[in-house]
Coordinates of C-alpha atoms and ligand atoms in Angstrom, one line a residue:
M1 CA 143.4 114.6 79.2
S2 CA 145.6 111.7 80.2
G3 CA 149.2 112.2 81.5
A4 CA 150.6 111.0 78.2
N5 CA 148.6 113.6 76.3
S6 CA 149.5 116.5 78.4
E7 CA 153.2 115.6 77.8
V8 CA 152.4 115.4 74.1
A9 CA 150.8 118.8 74.0
T10 CA 153.7 120.5 75.7
H11 CA 156.1 119.9 72.7
W12 CA 154.9 121.8 69.7
W13 CA 156.8 119.7 67.2
R14 CA 155.2 116.4 68.2
D15 CA 152.1 117.1 66.1
A16 CA 153.3 120.1 64.0
V17 CA 152.7 120.7 60.3
I18 CA 155.9 122.0 58.8
Y19 CA 156.0 123.6 55.4
Q20 CA 159.2 123.3 53.3
I21 CA 160.3 126.4 51.4
Y22 CA 162.9 125.9 48.7
P23 CA 164.1 129.5 48.6
R24 CA 165.2 129.6 45.0
S25 CA 161.6 128.8 43.9
W26 CA 159.2 130.3 46.4
A27 CA 159.0 134.0 45.8
D28 CA 161.4 136.5 44.1
A29 CA 161.5 140.0 45.4
D30 CA 164.3 141.5 43.3
G31 CA 163.3 140.2 39.9
D32 CA 166.4 138.2 39.0
G33 CA 164.3 135.0 38.5
V34 CA 165.5 133.3 41.7
G35 CA 163.6 133.4 44.9
D36 CA 165.1 135.2 47.9
L37 CA 164.6 135.9 51.6
P38 CA 162.8 139.2 51.2
G39 CA 160.4 137.3 48.8
I40 CA 159.7 134.8 51.5
T41 CA 159.1 137.5 54.1
A42 CA 156.7 139.3 51.8
R43 CA 154.6 136.1 51.3
L44 CA 154.6 134.7 54.8
D45 CA 150.9 135.6 55.2
H46 CA 150.2 132.7 52.8
L47 CA 151.5 130.3 55.3
A48 CA 149.7 131.9 58.2
A49 CA 146.5 131.6 56.2
L50 CA 147.2 128.0 55.3
G51 CA 147.5 127.1 59.0
V52 CA 150.9 125.5 59.3
D53 CA 152.9 125.7 62.5
A54 CA 156.4 126.2 61.1
L55 CA 158.5 126.5 57.9
W56 CA 161.7 124.8 57.0
I57 CA 163.8 126.8 54.6
S58 CA 166.4 124.9 52.4
P59 CA 169.9 126.4 52.5
F60 CA 170.3 130.1 51.8
Y61 CA 174.0 130.4 52.9
T62 CA 176.9 131.7 50.8
S63 CA 177.4 129.2 48.0
P64 CA 178.5 128.8 44.4
Q65 CA 175.1 127.1 43.9
N66 CA 176.5 124.0 42.3
D67 CA 173.9 122.0 44.2
A68 CA 171.4 124.7 44.7
G69 CA 172.9 125.9 48.0
Y70 CA 173.6 122.4 49.5
D71 CA 177.2 123.3 48.8
V72 CA 177.9 125.8 51.5
A73 CA 181.0 128.1 51.3
D74 CA 180.2 130.1 54.5
Y75 CA 177.8 128.7 57.1
R76 CA 177.5 132.0 58.9
D77 CA 176.3 134.3 56.0
V78 CA 173.6 134.6 53.5
D79 CA 174.3 134.3 49.8
P80 CA 173.8 137.6 47.9
L81 CA 171.4 135.7 45.6
F82 CA 169.1 135.3 48.6
G83 CA 169.8 138.5 50.5
T84 CA 171.7 139.5 53.6
L85 CA 171.9 138.5 57.3
A86 CA 169.6 141.4 58.0
D87 CA 167.1 139.9 55.6
A88 CA 167.3 136.6 57.5
D89 CA 166.7 138.5 60.8
A90 CA 163.7 140.3 59.2
L91 CA 162.3 137.0 58.0
L92 CA 162.6 135.4 61.5
D93 CA 161.0 138.4 63.1
K94 CA 158.0 138.5 60.8
A95 CA 157.5 134.7 61.0
H96 CA 157.6 134.8 64.7
R97 CA 155.1 137.7 64.8
L98 CA 152.8 135.6 62.7
G99 CA 153.2 132.7 65.1
L100 CA 155.3 130.6 62.7
R101 CA 158.5 128.9 63.8
V102 CA 161.4 128.7 61.5
I103 CA 163.7 125.7 60.9
V104 CA 166.8 126.2 58.8
D105 CA 168.9 123.7 56.9
L106 CA 172.3 122.6 58.2
V107 CA 174.6 120.8 55.8
P108 CA 177.2 119.1 58.0
N109 CA 178.3 116.2 55.8
H110 CA 180.2 118.3 53.3
S111 CA 181.0 121.9 52.5
S112 CA 181.5 123.6 49.1
S113 CA 184.9 123.4 47.6
E114 CA 184.9 127.2 47.9
H115 CA 184.8 127.0 51.7
A116 CA 187.9 128.6 53.2
W117 CA 188.8 125.3 54.9
F118 CA 188.8 123.4 51.6
Q119 CA 190.8 126.1 49.9
A120 CA 193.3 125.9 52.8
A121 CA 193.4 122.1 52.4
L122 CA 194.3 122.4 48.7
A123 CA 197.0 124.9 49.5
S124 CA 198.5 122.7 52.2
P125 CA 200.6 119.5 51.9
P126 CA 199.4 115.9 52.4
G127 CA 199.2 115.1 56.0
S128 CA 198.7 118.7 57.1
P129 CA 196.0 119.7 59.7
E130 CA 194.2 121.6 56.9
R131 CA 193.8 118.4 54.9
A132 CA 192.7 116.5 58.0
R133 CA 189.3 118.3 58.0
Y134 CA 188.3 116.5 54.8
L135 CA 188.9 112.9 53.5
F136 CA 192.0 113.2 51.5
R137 CA 193.7 109.9 50.6
D138 CA 196.5 108.7 48.3
G139 CA 195.2 106.9 45.2
R140 CA 195.6 103.2 44.5
G141 CA 197.8 101.7 41.8
E142 CA 201.5 102.2 41.3
R143 CA 201.2 105.9 40.3
G144 CA 198.3 106.6 42.7
D145 CA 196.1 107.3 39.7
E146 CA 193.2 105.1 40.8
P147 CA 190.6 106.2 43.3
P148 CA 191.3 105.2 46.9
N149 CA 188.1 103.0 47.0
N150 CA 185.2 102.0 44.8
W151 CA 182.6 104.4 46.2
Q152 CA 180.3 106.1 43.8
S153 CA 178.9 109.6 44.0
L154 CA 175.1 109.8 44.5
F155 CA 175.1 112.2 41.6
G156 CA 176.9 109.8 39.3
G157 CA 180.5 108.8 38.7
P158 CA 183.2 108.0 41.2
A159 CA 183.0 109.6 44.7
W160 CA 186.7 110.7 44.5
E161 CA 188.4 113.5 42.7
R162 CA 192.2 113.8 42.3
I163 CA 193.8 117.2 42.9
I164 CA 196.8 118.9 41.5
E165 CA 199.2 119.6 44.3
A166 CA 200.8 123.1 44.8
D167 CA 203.9 121.9 42.9
G168 CA 201.7 121.2 39.8
T169 CA 201.9 117.4 40.0
P170 CA 198.8 115.1 40.3
G171 CA 198.3 114.4 44.0
Q172 CA 195.9 113.1 46.5
W173 CA 192.2 112.4 46.1
Y174 CA 189.3 113.7 48.2
L175 CA 186.0 112.1 48.9
H176 CA 182.7 113.7 47.6
L177 CA 179.6 111.6 48.1
F178 CA 177.7 114.2 46.1
D179 CA 179.0 116.7 43.5
V180 CA 182.7 117.1 42.9
S181 CA 182.3 120.6 44.5
Q182 CA 181.0 119.1 47.7
P183 CA 184.0 117.6 49.6
D184 CA 183.0 115.4 52.6
F185 CA 184.2 116.5 56.0
D186 CA 186.2 114.0 58.2
W187 CA 184.0 113.7 61.2
S188 CA 186.6 111.7 63.1
N189 CA 188.5 115.0 63.4
P190 CA 187.2 116.9 66.6
E191 CA 187.8 120.2 64.8
V192 CA 184.9 119.5 62.5
G193 CA 182.5 118.8 65.3
D194 CA 183.5 121.9 67.2
E195 CA 183.1 124.1 64.1
M196 CA 179.6 122.7 63.4
E197 CA 178.6 123.2 67.0
S198 CA 179.7 126.8 66.7
V199 CA 177.6 127.2 63.5
I200 CA 174.6 125.7 65.3
R201 CA 175.0 128.2 68.1
F202 CA 175.4 131.1 65.6
W203 CA 171.9 130.4 64.2
L204 CA 170.3 129.6 67.5
D205 CA 171.5 132.9 68.8
R206 CA 169.8 134.6 65.9
G207 CA 166.6 133.0 66.9
V208 CA 166.0 130.0 64.6
D209 CA 163.7 127.3 66.1
G210 CA 165.6 124.4 64.8
F211 CA 167.6 122.6 62.1
R212 CA 166.9 120.2 59.3
I213 CA 170.0 118.1 59.1
D214 CA 171.1 117.3 55.6
V215 CA 172.4 113.7 55.0
A216 CA 172.2 113.0 58.7
H217 CA 173.1 109.4 58.2
G218 CA 176.3 110.1 56.3
L219 CA 178.6 112.1 58.5
V220 CA 180.7 109.3 59.8
K221 CA 182.3 106.8 57.4
A222 CA 183.6 103.3 58.2
A223 CA 187.1 103.3 59.6
G224 CA 189.7 102.7 56.8
L225 CA 187.1 103.6 54.1
P226 CA 186.7 100.0 52.9
D227 CA 185.3 99.2 49.4
E228 CA 181.5 99.0 49.1
D229 CA 180.0 95.7 48.2
H230 CA 178.2 96.7 45.0
S231 CA 176.1 93.6 45.0
L232 CA 173.9 95.3 47.7
D233 CA 171.1 97.5 46.5
R234 CA 172.3 101.1 47.2
H235 CA 169.0 102.6 48.3
L236 CA 166.6 100.0 49.3
S237 CA 168.5 97.4 51.3
R238 CA 170.0 97.7 54.8
T239 CA 171.9 101.0 54.6
D240 CA 174.0 100.1 57.6
L241 CA 175.7 97.4 55.5
M242 CA 177.2 100.1 53.4
P243 CA 180.5 101.8 54.7
M244 CA 179.3 105.4 54.1
W245 CA 175.9 105.3 55.8
D246 CA 174.4 104.9 59.2
R247 CA 177.5 104.2 61.3
D248 CA 176.9 103.8 65.0
E249 CA 179.3 106.7 65.8
V250 CA 177.0 109.2 64.1
H251 CA 174.7 109.0 67.2
D252 CA 177.4 110.7 69.3
V253 CA 177.1 113.7 67.1
Y254 CA 173.4 114.0 67.7
R255 CA 173.6 113.5 71.5
R256 CA 176.0 116.4 71.5
W257 CA 173.7 118.6 69.4
R258 CA 170.7 117.7 71.5
N259 CA 172.5 119.0 74.6
V260 CA 173.3 122.2 72.7
V261 CA 169.7 122.9 71.6
E262 CA 168.4 122.1 75.1
E263 CA 170.6 124.9 76.5
Y264 CA 168.3 127.3 74.6
D265 CA 164.7 128.2 75.5
G266 CA 161.8 127.7 73.1
D267 CA 161.7 124.0 72.5
R268 CA 164.0 124.0 69.5
V269 CA 164.2 121.0 67.2
L270 CA 166.6 118.8 65.2
V271 CA 165.1 117.0 62.2
G272 CA 167.2 114.5 60.4
E273 CA 167.2 113.7 56.7
A274 CA 168.4 110.1 57.0
W275 CA 167.7 107.7 54.2
V276 CA 168.0 104.7 56.5
T277 CA 166.4 101.4 56.2
P278 CA 165.0 99.4 57.9
A279 CA 162.7 101.5 60.1
E280 CA 164.2 100.1 63.3
R281 CA 167.6 101.6 62.4
L282 CA 166.0 104.9 61.6
A283 CA 164.3 105.0 64.9
R284 CA 167.7 105.0 66.6
Y285 CA 168.1 108.6 65.4
V286 CA 165.1 109.8 67.4
R287 CA 166.0 108.2 70.8
A288 CA 165.2 110.6 73.7
D289 CA 168.6 112.1 73.8
E290 CA 169.2 112.5 70.0
L291 CA 167.2 114.1 67.2
H292 CA 163.6 115.1 67.7
Q293 CA 162.4 113.8 64.3
T294 CA 163.5 112.2 61.1
F295 CA 161.7 112.3 57.8
N296 CA 159.7 109.2 57.0
F297 CA 160.9 108.3 53.5
D298 CA 159.5 104.8 53.7
Y299 CA 156.0 106.4 53.8
L300 CA 156.9 108.8 50.9
M301 CA 157.9 105.8 48.8
T302 CA 154.7 103.8 49.4
P303 CA 152.5 103.3 46.4
W304 CA 148.8 104.3 46.5
L305 CA 147.6 100.8 47.3
A306 CA 145.7 99.8 50.4
P307 CA 147.9 97.0 51.7
D308 CA 151.1 98.9 51.1
Q309 CA 149.7 102.1 52.8
R310 CA 148.4 100.1 55.8
A311 CA 151.7 98.3 56.2
A312 CA 153.8 101.5 55.9
I313 CA 151.6 103.3 58.4
T314 CA 151.7 100.5 60.9
A315 CA 155.4 99.9 60.6
S316 CA 156.1 103.7 60.9
L317 CA 154.0 104.0 64.1
A318 CA 155.6 100.9 65.6
A319 CA 159.2 102.0 64.9
T320 CA 158.9 105.4 66.5
A321 CA 156.8 104.2 69.4
S322 CA 159.6 101.8 70.3
V323 CA 161.7 104.9 71.2
G324 CA 158.9 107.2 72.3
A325 CA 159.3 109.6 69.4
P326 CA 156.5 111.0 67.3
T327 CA 156.1 109.6 63.8
T328 CA 156.5 112.0 60.9
W329 CA 154.8 111.9 57.5
V330 CA 155.8 113.4 54.2
L331 CA 154.7 112.9 50.6
S332 CA 156.9 115.4 48.6
N333 CA 160.1 117.4 48.9
H334 CA 162.8 119.0 46.7
D335 CA 164.5 115.7 45.9
V336 CA 161.6 113.6 44.6
V337 CA 158.9 113.8 42.0
R338 CA 155.9 115.5 43.5
H339 CA 153.2 113.2 44.7
A340 CA 150.6 114.8 42.4
T341 CA 152.8 113.5 39.5
R342 CA 154.0 110.2 41.0
L343 CA 150.4 109.2 41.6
G344 CA 149.4 110.0 38.0
Y345 CA 151.1 106.7 37.0
P346 CA 149.8 103.1 37.5
Q347 CA 150.6 102.0 41.1
R348 CA 152.6 98.8 41.7
P349 CA 153.3 97.1 45.0
G350 CA 156.7 97.8 46.6
P351 CA 158.7 101.0 47.1
V352 CA 158.4 103.6 44.5
S353 CA 161.5 105.0 43.0
A354 CA 160.9 108.4 41.6
P355 CA 163.6 109.6 39.3
G356 CA 163.0 112.8 37.2
I357 CA 160.7 112.6 34.3
G358 CA 161.5 114.0 30.8
A359 CA 159.6 114.8 27.6
A360 CA 160.6 111.4 26.1
D361 CA 159.1 109.5 29.1
P362 CA 155.5 108.3 29.4
Q363 CA 153.6 111.3 30.8
P364 CA 151.5 111.1 33.9
D365 CA 147.7 111.4 33.9
R366 CA 147.7 114.8 35.6
L367 CA 144.0 114.8 36.7
L368 CA 144.3 111.3 38.1
G369 CA 147.5 112.4 39.8
V370 CA 146.0 115.4 41.6
R371 CA 142.9 113.4 42.5
R372 CA 145.0 110.8 44.2
A373 CA 147.3 113.3 45.7
R374 CA 144.4 115.0 47.4
A375 CA 143.2 111.7 48.7
A376 CA 146.7 110.7 49.9
T377 CA 147.2 114.0 51.6
M378 CA 143.9 113.5 53.5
V379 CA 145.3 110.2 54.7
M380 CA 148.5 111.8 55.8
L381 CA 147.0 114.8 57.5
A382 CA 144.9 112.6 59.7
L383 CA 147.8 110.5 61.0
P384 CA 149.1 111.0 64.5
G385 CA 152.4 112.8 64.6
S386 CA 153.9 115.5 62.6
A387 CA 153.5 116.2 58.9
Y388 CA 155.8 117.9 56.3
L389 CA 154.4 119.7 53.3
Y390 CA 156.5 120.8 50.3
Q391 CA 155.8 124.2 48.7
G392 CA 153.2 124.0 46.0
E393 CA 151.6 120.8 47.0
E394 CA 148.8 122.9 48.6
L395 CA 148.2 124.0 45.0
G396 CA 148.2 120.4 43.6
L397 CA 151.2 121.3 41.5
P398 CA 152.6 118.6 39.2
D399 CA 156.3 118.3 38.4
A400 CA 157.5 119.9 35.2
T401 CA 157.8 116.7 33.2
E402 CA 158.8 118.2 29.9
L403 CA 161.7 120.4 30.8
P404 CA 164.2 120.9 27.9
D405 CA 167.6 119.5 28.6
E406 CA 169.2 122.9 28.3
A407 CA 167.1 124.2 31.2
R408 CA 168.2 121.5 33.6
Q409 CA 170.4 122.6 36.4
D410 CA 170.6 119.6 38.8
P411 CA 174.2 118.4 38.9
T412 CA 172.9 114.8 38.6
F413 CA 172.0 115.5 34.9
A414 CA 175.5 116.5 33.8
R415 CA 177.3 114.0 36.0
T416 CA 175.4 111.1 34.6
G417 CA 175.6 112.3 31.0
G418 CA 171.9 112.9 31.0
R419 CA 171.0 109.3 32.0
E420 CA 169.4 110.6 35.2
L421 CA 167.4 113.7 34.6
G422 CA 167.6 114.9 38.2
R423 CA 165.3 116.9 40.4
D424 CA 164.6 120.1 38.6
G425 CA 161.0 119.0 37.8
C426 CA 159.9 119.5 41.4
R427 CA 161.8 122.7 41.9
V428 CA 160.0 125.0 39.5
P429 CA 159.1 128.5 40.8
I430 CA 155.7 128.8 42.5
P431 CA 152.8 130.4 40.6
W432 CA 151.2 133.2 42.7
E433 CA 149.2 135.1 40.1
G434 CA 147.8 133.3 37.1
A435 CA 147.6 136.4 34.8
S436 CA 151.1 137.9 35.6
P437 CA 154.3 137.2 33.7
G438 CA 156.1 134.3 35.4
C439 CA 152.8 133.7 37.2
G440 CA 153.7 136.4 39.6
F441 CA 156.8 134.6 41.0
G442 CA 158.5 138.0 41.1
P443 CA 158.4 141.5 39.6
S444 CA 160.0 140.3 36.3
A445 CA 158.8 137.6 33.9
S446 CA 162.0 135.7 34.7
T447 CA 162.0 132.3 36.5
W448 CA 165.2 130.2 36.8
L449 CA 163.3 127.1 35.5
P450 CA 160.5 127.5 33.0
Q451 CA 157.0 126.9 34.5
P452 CA 154.7 124.4 32.8
K453 CA 151.6 126.1 31.2
V454 CA 149.2 124.5 33.7
Y455 CA 150.9 126.5 36.5
A456 CA 148.9 129.6 35.5
E457 CA 145.6 127.9 36.2
L458 CA 146.9 126.5 39.5
A459 CA 148.2 129.8 40.8
V460 CA 147.4 130.9 44.3
D461 CA 145.1 133.7 43.2
R462 CA 143.1 131.4 41.0
Q463 CA 142.5 128.9 43.9
Q464 CA 142.0 131.4 46.7
G465 CA 138.3 131.3 47.7
A466 CA 137.4 128.7 45.0
A467 CA 135.4 126.1 46.9
D468 CA 136.8 123.0 45.2
S469 CA 140.4 124.1 44.9
T470 CA 143.3 122.2 46.4
L471 CA 144.4 125.3 48.3
E472 CA 141.0 125.6 50.1
L473 CA 141.0 121.8 50.7
Y474 CA 144.4 122.1 52.5
R475 CA 143.2 125.0 54.5
A476 CA 140.1 123.2 55.6
L477 CA 142.1 120.1 56.5
L478 CA 144.7 121.9 58.5
A479 CA 141.9 123.7 60.4
L480 CA 140.1 120.4 61.2
R481 CA 143.3 118.7 62.1
H482 CA 144.0 121.4 64.5
D483 CA 140.5 121.5 66.0
W484 CA 140.4 117.8 66.4
S485 CA 144.0 117.5 67.6
L486 CA 144.5 114.7 65.1
G487 CA 148.2 114.9 65.4
Q488 CA 147.9 113.9 69.0
G489 CA 145.5 111.0 68.3
V490 CA 145.8 107.3 68.6
L491 CA 145.3 105.2 65.5
S492 CA 143.3 102.0 65.3
W493 CA 142.3 99.7 62.4
P494 CA 138.8 98.2 62.4
E495 CA 139.1 94.4 62.3
E496 CA 136.6 93.9 59.6
L497 CA 138.6 95.9 57.1
A498 CA 142.1 94.9 58.3
D499 CA 143.0 93.1 55.1
D500 CA 140.9 94.9 52.6
A501 CA 142.7 95.2 49.3
E502 CA 140.9 98.3 48.1
V503 CA 139.7 100.3 51.1
L504 CA 141.9 101.9 53.7
R505 CA 140.1 102.7 56.8
F506 CA 141.3 103.7 60.3
T507 CA 140.1 105.7 63.3
V508 CA 142.0 108.4 65.0
T509 CA 140.9 108.9 68.6
T510 CA 141.8 112.2 70.3
P511 CA 140.8 114.0 73.5
R512 CA 138.2 115.7 71.3
G513 CA 136.6 112.6 69.9
A514 CA 137.1 110.1 67.1
V515 CA 137.6 110.7 63.4
A516 CA 137.3 107.8 61.0
V517 CA 139.3 108.0 57.8
L518 CA 138.1 106.1 54.8
A519 CA 140.1 106.1 51.6
N520 CA 138.8 104.3 48.5
V521 CA 142.1 103.2 47.0
G522 CA 140.6 100.9 44.3
S523 CA 137.1 99.9 44.4
D524 CA 133.9 101.2 42.8
G525 CA 131.9 103.2 45.4
V526 CA 132.3 102.6 49.1
R527 CA 129.3 103.1 51.3
I528 CA 129.7 105.5 54.2
P529 CA 128.6 103.9 57.5
N530 CA 125.1 105.1 58.6
A531 CA 125.0 108.0 60.9
A532 CA 128.5 109.2 60.1
R533 CA 128.9 112.9 59.3
V534 CA 131.3 113.8 56.6
L535 CA 133.8 116.3 57.9
A536 CA 135.8 116.6 54.7
S537 CA 136.1 114.9 51.4
S538 CA 139.0 115.0 48.9
A539 CA 136.5 115.2 45.9
E540 CA 132.8 115.1 45.3
L541 CA 131.0 112.0 46.6
G542 CA 129.0 109.8 44.3
Q543 CA 125.3 110.7 43.7
D544 CA 124.3 107.8 45.8
G545 CA 126.5 109.2 48.6
T546 CA 129.2 106.6 48.2
V547 CA 133.0 107.4 48.2
P548 CA 134.3 107.0 44.7
R549 CA 137.6 105.6 43.8
D550 CA 140.7 107.6 44.7
V551 CA 138.7 109.7 47.2
T552 CA 139.3 110.0 51.0
V553 CA 136.7 111.2 53.5
W554 CA 137.0 112.1 57.2
L555 CA 134.0 111.1 59.2
S556 CA 132.7 111.7 62.6
N557 CA 130.0 110.0 64.6
D558 CA 129.7 112.7 67.2
Ligands
GLC1 C1 170.3 116.1 50.6 C2 169.5 117.3 50.0 C3 169.7 117.3 48.5 C4 171.2 117.5 48.3 C5 172.1 116.5 49.0 C6 173.5 116.9 49.1 O1 169.9 114.9 50.1 O2 168.1 117.1 50.3 O3 169.0 118.2 47.9 O4 171.5 117.5 47.0 O5 171.6 116.3 50.4 O6 173.6 118.0 50.0

């Protein structure tokens, strides 16, 4: 093994497969229709059998649940909906006994409006130290009745809310980039940084293995909170041109946190959710003294087309290599339409935007979606670096694309007057047992979002041991990935197929040997090179042994 590889092998996170649990929707122990920590603990064997290295759990802290827990009222406690601190300890303990690391979510950009600090700010006068922890400003216009600037909330409507002062008169405004109940902290106030460091230490002391950092690119805002230039595309252009994202000062926060986690043993990690473009700007978050990883959303938004896939993979590897960090890969999470559904639509060049889908929208081709999803997953799991899985993708679950409006709970739906359907479709409770009420999500039939009919046939117990099931495919792939150390490999593109419009082909070379990956993204059958042994295939090969359209194979010549 070369020097570089032994360095790589010492850090578990560099090639880890990390499974995201959305706690509301994974497993319900108490029968209230919402998942909880004891539910997770009881089902951890599923993850050990799947073969992942770690789990990341979305927020389970005290919260009014206006944004499904991303609105935190107490960072040091567990919401009764999910259990108790003792339940969190029990979860950590069992996961560690099973050899699984646990990453928790940290929401440092904003708190809930029910947080004690925000309540104190409301009760205190303008200019007070209590107000200075958030972004309170006077309004514009003669009577101060216009928002302080033109920023828009990501959930729709203005990003400012006017408060009623203690004397009953309309007063200052506060910034909320997300829901009105999620006031943004003022990170230029040192008190905020000190408090968040103390929260980090609280959970590190309890034994967590790291943090996923929510809205990591948003903490620091441009001085003076200038108007945004709305002629720029909010999501897809250079995020650093916008006054609320990707400010240079945010990197000081991550240098400080890196020092904190390094005081602890056990190689704990910081993973940033930073919707930053271009990739070179994103790479700055994973410089050696900052975060360990960021999610690769450019890859997630890449259509299932060979040139786009090739370009995204190449650019991702180059960007992180420039700072010596591992690349990460992700296809689904709790904020986007699941890849089994996204890929059930015609694919067009350019970044995919994946807003929620409703009954009135064109419906995806479910079987095509899952076929391509399996093929895309086989590309992802062969790539060097670390991979993130979202709960239920190992079952090939589609989004719920026909949810009735009255079932929708994402604040985006209400804040946009239903124009944006929001993210409920990918958050539907997991089916564990096909024949049980609520598909065995919990001891009652109740599930906080209704499950589509097809979830019963995709339940864990229906797929377990079934040779062609998506669950068994994931297990086999994760075992092979581990045996071949694919996450530690080096990727190369064979010259003869470098520009092929329909076939994606690359080789990953590892200390154990070489695995060739061949994905047929658009042509009629692709011949497998002579002498190659098929290690895995995302679907049955053609009768003539060729790789059919929308199928990926892993090949070995050894
Ligand atoms: C992140 C979370 C998302 C949440 C938002 C506000 O983007 O992933 O679910 O709504 O932050 O906290």
